[in-house]
XYZ file of C-alpha atoms in Angstrom:
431
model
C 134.528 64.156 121.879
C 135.576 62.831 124.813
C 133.760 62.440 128.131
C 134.445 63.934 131.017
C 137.213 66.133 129.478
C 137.655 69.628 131.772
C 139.641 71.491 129.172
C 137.092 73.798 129.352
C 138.630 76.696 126.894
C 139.233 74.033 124.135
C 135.868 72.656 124.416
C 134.224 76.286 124.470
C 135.274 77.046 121.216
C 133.182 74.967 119.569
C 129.850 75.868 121.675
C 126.866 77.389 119.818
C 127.061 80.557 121.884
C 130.449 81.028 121.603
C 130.048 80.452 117.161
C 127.103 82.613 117.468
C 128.804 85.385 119.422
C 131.703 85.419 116.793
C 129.303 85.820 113.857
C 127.778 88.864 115.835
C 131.659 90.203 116.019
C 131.902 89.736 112.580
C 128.802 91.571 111.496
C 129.105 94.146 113.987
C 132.997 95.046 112.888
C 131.303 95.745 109.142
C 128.996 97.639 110.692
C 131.299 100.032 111.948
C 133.377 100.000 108.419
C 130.049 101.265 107.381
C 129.710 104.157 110.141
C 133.567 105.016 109.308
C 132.414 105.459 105.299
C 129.143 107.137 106.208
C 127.077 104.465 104.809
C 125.264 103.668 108.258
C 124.565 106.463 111.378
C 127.555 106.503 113.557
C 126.275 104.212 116.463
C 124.378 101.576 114.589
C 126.985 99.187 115.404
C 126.612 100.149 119.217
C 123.009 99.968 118.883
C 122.764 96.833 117.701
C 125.566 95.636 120.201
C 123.612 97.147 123.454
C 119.779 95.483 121.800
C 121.383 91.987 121.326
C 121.217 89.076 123.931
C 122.155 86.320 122.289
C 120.103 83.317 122.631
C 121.405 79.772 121.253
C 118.373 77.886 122.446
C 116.209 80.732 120.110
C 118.395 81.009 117.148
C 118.124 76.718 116.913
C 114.431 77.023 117.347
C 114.310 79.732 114.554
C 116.225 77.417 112.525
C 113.911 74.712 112.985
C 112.090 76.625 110.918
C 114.288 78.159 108.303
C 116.413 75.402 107.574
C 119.060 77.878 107.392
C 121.357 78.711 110.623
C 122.790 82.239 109.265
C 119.139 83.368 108.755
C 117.895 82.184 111.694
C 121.055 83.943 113.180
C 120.351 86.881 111.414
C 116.258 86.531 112.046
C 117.386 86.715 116.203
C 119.050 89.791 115.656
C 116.311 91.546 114.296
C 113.968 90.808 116.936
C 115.570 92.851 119.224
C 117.555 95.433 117.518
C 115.157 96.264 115.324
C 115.703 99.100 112.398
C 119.608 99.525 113.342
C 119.636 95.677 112.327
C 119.151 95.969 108.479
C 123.029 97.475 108.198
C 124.086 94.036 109.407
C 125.049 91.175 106.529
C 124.511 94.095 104.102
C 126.783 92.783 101.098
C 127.444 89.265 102.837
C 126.804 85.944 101.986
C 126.466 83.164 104.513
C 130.170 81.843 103.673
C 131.665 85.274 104.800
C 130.554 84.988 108.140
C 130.932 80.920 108.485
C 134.295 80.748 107.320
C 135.819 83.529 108.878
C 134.177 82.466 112.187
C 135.695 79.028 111.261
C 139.106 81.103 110.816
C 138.667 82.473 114.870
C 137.893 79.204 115.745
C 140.838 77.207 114.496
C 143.094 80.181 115.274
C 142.264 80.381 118.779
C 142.037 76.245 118.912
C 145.847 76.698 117.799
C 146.808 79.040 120.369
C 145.539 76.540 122.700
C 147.604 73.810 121.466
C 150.534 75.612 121.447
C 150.271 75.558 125.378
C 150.473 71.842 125.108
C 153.085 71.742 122.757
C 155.311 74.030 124.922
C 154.425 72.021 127.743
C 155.233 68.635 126.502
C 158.899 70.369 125.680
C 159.695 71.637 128.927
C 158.820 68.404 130.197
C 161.122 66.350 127.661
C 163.865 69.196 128.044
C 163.786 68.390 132.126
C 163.703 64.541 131.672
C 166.830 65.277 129.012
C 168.680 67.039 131.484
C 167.919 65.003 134.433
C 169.007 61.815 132.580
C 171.676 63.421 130.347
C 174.268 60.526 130.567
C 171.580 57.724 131.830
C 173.181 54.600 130.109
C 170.560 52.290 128.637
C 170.580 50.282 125.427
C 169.551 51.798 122.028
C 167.785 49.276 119.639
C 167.008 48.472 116.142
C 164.522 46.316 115.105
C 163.314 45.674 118.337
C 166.996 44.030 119.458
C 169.615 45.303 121.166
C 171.954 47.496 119.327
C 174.271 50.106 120.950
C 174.541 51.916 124.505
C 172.329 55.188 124.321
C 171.337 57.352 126.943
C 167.850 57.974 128.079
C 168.599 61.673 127.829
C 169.077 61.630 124.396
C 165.755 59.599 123.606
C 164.444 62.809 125.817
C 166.656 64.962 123.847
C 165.200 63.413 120.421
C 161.526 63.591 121.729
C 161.858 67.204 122.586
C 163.795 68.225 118.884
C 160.413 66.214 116.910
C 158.367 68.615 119.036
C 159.991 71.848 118.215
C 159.639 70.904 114.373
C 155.886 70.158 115.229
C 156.029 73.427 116.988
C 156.847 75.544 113.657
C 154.914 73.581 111.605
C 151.572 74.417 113.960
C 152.712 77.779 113.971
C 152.913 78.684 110.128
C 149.369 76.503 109.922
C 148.390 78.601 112.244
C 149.033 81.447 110.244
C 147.700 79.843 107.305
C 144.763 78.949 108.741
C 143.782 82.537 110.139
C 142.420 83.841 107.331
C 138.960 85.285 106.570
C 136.250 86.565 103.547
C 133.878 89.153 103.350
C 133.793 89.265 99.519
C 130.760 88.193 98.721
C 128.098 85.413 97.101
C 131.101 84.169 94.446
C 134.069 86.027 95.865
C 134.040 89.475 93.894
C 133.049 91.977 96.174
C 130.193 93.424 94.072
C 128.656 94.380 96.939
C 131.239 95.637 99.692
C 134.346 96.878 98.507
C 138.060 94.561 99.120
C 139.162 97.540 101.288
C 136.360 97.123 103.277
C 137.094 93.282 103.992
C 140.555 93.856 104.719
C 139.654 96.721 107.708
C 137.161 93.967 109.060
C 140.140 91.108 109.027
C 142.519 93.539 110.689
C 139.756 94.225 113.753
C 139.610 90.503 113.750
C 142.774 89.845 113.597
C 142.583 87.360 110.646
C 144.042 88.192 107.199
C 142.293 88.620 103.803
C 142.158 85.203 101.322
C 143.684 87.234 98.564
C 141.174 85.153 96.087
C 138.391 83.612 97.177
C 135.204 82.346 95.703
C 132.490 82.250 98.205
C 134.323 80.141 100.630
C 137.980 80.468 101.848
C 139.725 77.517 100.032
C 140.154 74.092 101.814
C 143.584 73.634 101.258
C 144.422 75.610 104.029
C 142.225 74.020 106.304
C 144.274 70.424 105.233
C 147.268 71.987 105.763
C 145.806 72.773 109.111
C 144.379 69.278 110.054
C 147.414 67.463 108.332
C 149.486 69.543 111.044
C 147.877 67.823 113.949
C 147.496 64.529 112.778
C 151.824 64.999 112.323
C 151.880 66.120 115.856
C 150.020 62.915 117.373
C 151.826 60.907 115.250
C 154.495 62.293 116.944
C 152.640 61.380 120.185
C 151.772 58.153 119.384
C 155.902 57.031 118.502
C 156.798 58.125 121.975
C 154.104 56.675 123.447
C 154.434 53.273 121.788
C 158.110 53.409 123.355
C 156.574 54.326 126.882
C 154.391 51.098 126.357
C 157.825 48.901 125.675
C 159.706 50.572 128.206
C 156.964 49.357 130.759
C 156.669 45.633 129.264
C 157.504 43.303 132.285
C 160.430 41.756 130.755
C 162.133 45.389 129.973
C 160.745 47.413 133.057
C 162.898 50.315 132.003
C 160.878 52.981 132.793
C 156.660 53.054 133.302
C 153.673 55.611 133.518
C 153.406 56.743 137.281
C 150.922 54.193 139.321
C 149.017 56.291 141.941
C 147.387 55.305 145.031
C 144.413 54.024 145.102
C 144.905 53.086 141.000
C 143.637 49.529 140.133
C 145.198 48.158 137.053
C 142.395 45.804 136.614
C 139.508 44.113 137.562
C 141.285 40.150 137.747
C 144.758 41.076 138.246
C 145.794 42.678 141.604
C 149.337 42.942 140.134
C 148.968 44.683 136.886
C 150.381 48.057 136.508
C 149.514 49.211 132.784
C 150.485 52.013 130.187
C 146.675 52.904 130.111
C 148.050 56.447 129.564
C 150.098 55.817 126.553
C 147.777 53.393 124.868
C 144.527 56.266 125.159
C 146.828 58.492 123.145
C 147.607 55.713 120.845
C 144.141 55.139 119.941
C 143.445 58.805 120.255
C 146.547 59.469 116.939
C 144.266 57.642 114.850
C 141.058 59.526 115.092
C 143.025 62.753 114.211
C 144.945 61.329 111.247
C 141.451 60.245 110.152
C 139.983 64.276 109.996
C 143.095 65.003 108.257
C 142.089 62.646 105.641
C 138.391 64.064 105.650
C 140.235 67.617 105.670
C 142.159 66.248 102.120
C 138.935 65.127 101.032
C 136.884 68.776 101.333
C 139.765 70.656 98.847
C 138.130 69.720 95.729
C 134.426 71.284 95.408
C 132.423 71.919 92.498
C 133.508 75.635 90.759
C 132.869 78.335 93.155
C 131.264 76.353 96.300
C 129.266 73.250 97.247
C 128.408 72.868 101.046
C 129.653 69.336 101.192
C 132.373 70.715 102.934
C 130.679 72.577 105.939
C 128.946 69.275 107.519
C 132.503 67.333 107.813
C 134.207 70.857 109.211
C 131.257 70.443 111.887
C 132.711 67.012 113.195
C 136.742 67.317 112.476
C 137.028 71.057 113.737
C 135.758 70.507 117.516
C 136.937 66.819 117.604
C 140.428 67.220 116.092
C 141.672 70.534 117.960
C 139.860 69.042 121.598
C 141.583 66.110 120.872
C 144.783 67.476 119.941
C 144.792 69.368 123.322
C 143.837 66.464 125.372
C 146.445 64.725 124.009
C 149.118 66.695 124.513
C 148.721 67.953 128.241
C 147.788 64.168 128.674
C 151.150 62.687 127.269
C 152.788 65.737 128.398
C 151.756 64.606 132.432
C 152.938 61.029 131.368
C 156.275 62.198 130.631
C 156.679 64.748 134.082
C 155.654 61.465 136.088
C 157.471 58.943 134.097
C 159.195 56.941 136.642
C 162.261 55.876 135.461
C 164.718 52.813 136.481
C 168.796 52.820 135.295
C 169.274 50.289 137.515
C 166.994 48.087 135.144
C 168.659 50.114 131.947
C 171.723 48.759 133.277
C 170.735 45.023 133.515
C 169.155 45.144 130.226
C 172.656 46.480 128.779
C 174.307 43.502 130.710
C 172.117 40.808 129.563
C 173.536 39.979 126.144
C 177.261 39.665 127.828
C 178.821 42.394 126.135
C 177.985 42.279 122.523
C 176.654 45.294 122.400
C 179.971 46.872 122.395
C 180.796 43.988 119.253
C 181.197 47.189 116.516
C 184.227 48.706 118.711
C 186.287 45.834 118.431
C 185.564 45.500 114.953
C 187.086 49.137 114.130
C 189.972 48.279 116.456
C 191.083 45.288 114.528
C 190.105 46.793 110.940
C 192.443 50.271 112.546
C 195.740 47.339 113.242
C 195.506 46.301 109.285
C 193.243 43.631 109.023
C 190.467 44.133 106.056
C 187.448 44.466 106.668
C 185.877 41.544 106.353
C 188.213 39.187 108.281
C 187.624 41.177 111.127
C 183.809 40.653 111.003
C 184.024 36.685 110.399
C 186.887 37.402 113.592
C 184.007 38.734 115.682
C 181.096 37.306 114.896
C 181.961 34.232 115.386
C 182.506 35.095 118.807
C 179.229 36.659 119.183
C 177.251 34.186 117.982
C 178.749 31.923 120.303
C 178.343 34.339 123.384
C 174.390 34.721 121.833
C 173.654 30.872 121.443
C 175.358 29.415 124.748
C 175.211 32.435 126.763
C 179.112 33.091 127.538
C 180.805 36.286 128.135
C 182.004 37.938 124.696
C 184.908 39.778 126.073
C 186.369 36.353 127.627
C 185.610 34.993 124.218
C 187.446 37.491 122.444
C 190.747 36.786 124.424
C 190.779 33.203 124.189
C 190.297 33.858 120.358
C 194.099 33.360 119.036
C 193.743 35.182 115.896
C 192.111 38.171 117.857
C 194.789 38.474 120.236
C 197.214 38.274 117.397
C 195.923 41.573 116.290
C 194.744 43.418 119.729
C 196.390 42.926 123.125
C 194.413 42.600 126.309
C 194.420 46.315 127.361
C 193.068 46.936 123.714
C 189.838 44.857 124.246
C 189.474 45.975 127.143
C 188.916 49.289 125.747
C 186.554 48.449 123.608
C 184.100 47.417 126.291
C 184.327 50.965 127.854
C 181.141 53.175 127.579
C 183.326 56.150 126.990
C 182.728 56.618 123.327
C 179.050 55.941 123.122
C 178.387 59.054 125.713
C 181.280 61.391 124.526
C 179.230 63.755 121.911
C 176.089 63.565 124.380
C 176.767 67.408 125.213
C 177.775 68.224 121.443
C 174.281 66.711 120.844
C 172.345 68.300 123.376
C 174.018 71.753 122.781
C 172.293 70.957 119.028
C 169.090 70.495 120.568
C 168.886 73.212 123.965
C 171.761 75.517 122.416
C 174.703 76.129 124.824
């Protein structure tokens, strides 16, 4: 986990009190299915509620002992509510109440990252809008390619997010799903109605077939969800770290006061920001592997399972929330420079606009290929000694043969690289 991290909801989760005070929910909401069917005294549930103080530091020490949390759980209870306290686990085994407490946990750890999610959107959908028609370069490969605009990379950003948005949601959904069905998942002991009145208290719904666990291909699908969303994380960010690169200087994290870059360099001004989350992508994708890794166990259950789930469930989802509201702030305070956009687009004297005069001689007859060995030859002159393309292009005989001055001039217009930018962005924000 990491240090000094005050998300303190995402973080509390995971605490033993809070685990232990969600196994006591669970117990207790059988309880009452049992006062409702007249197999327990109406008000054991309350009686056992109103006894209990739960005690974290006592249940460990209990397990010291027992070797087995649940019973040491279970062995706390009983210490203080007494007789009322053999209705609870009544028909349970340990896997009921672990891996529908796991299902609260990752439920409510999704609900959490939703907030980050949505808040990483409005802040692309603002930097969109603010920089709708922007004009910077696009690129391929690294070089340059064709005008963009920095709205649209914006734009782009925010439409990966919405698809990471309703794939968290139906894992979400997937995920929230609990057992009460007993040691090998065939309610000999409580009755399937039973589980599914507990679920619906919960708020969780019933795994239709279990064995004694919930099966762990939901909790992949789950994990494999958030490693896709700081993937996601990790691309813009790696484009946040070129942007800032001294020799492109198109845009860069904000620099506060008082912020040292480091401890040689006076000057430096870093993407410190963008490279945590960087590093951060690849400890979740690794839990989604571990995740992959816990679907196959032996028949019914093995517990090989439960000690990964204790490292990948609070470590993924805390740092899947960090994450986001982290990049999320990068992108609010990303200060941006079109002036330095604009140079960039200048420096390779026009060739970026070399695929517009291409179409305009290929649209006055000539095939296809003439027209390419016509222009290229141009740019690869303007690239290797430095010269203005469009001056090139009308000195070029067999150019201006085909395409009068007016006509190349044209082509050098940004016009038609930002003419579907609101088509686009009406795609992407609706009208």
């Amino acid at each position: 986990m990491i240090g000094r991290y005050s998300r303190s909801e995402a973080v509390e989760i995971w605490t033993d009190a809070a685990r232990f005070e969600r196994w006591l929910e669970i117990e207790l909401a059988l309880v009452e299915v049992f006062e409702e069917e007249g197999e327990a005294p109406r008000g054991t549930a309350d009686a056992v509620r109103s006894a209990t103080t739960l005690n974290a530091e006592r249940i460990l020490e209990i397990e010291a002992v027992t070797k087995h949390d649940v019973i040491a759980f279970l062995t706390h209870v009983e210490e203080q509510a007494g007789a009322p306290s053999r209705f609870v686990h009544r028909g349970l085994t340990s896997s009921d109440v672990l891996d529908t407490c796991l299902a609260m946990q990752l439920r409510d750890a999704a609900d959490l990252i939703l907030r980050g999610v949505d808040r990483l959107l409005e802040a692309t959908k603002l930097r969109a809008l603010e920089h709708r028609t922007t004009p910077m370069i696009g690129r391929s490969h690294g070089i340059h390619a064709e005008p963009i605009t920095f709205g649209l990379v914006m734009a782009q950003w925010h439409e990966e997010m919405k698809r990471n948005r309703v794939r968290l949601l139906a894992a979400r959904a997937e995920i929230a799903a609990g057992k009460l069905s007993g040691a090998v998942g065939t309610f000999a002991n409580t009755p399937p109605d039973y589980e599914e009145r507990v679920m619906k208290k919960l708020g969780l719904t019933c795994e239709p077939v279990s064995t004694q666990i919930v099966q762990r291909d939901r909790h992949a699908a789950f994990f494999t969800t958030l490693s896709l969303i700081a993937s996601s994380i990790e691309k813009f960010a790696v484009q946040v770290r070129h942007w800032q690169r001294t020799e492109v200087l198109e845009a860069e994290e904000r620099f506060t006061k008082g912020q040292k870059g480091s401890s040689a360099m006076p000057h430096k001004r870093n993407p410190v920001l963008s490279e945590n989350v960087t590093g951060l992508a690849r400890l979740v994708r690794s839990h989604a592997l571990a995740a992959l890794e816990n679907v196959a166990l032996w028949h019914e259950r093995d517990i090989s399972h439960s000690s990964v789930e204790r490292v990948i469930g609070p470590d993924a989802t805390i740092l899947m929330d960090f994450m986001l509201h982290r990049f999320a702030g990068v992108v609010e305070g990303l200060v941006v420079y079109p002036e330095n956009m604009q140079a960039n687009l200048d420096k390779t004297h026009g060739l970026v606009f070399s695929q517009r005069v291409l179409l305009a001689l290929v649209d006055k007859g000539l095939v296809r290929q003439d027209a390419y060995l016509y222009v290229q030859r141009n740019a690869m002159r303007s690239w290797e000694e430095g010269l203005d393309f469009k001056t090139l292009l009308l000195e070029d005989s067999q150019v201006c043969s085909k395409l009068s001055r007016d006509e190349i001039e044209a082509c050098f217009s940004m016009a038609p690289h930002v003419a579907h930018v609101d088509t686009i962005f009406a795609r992407v924000f609706g009208d």
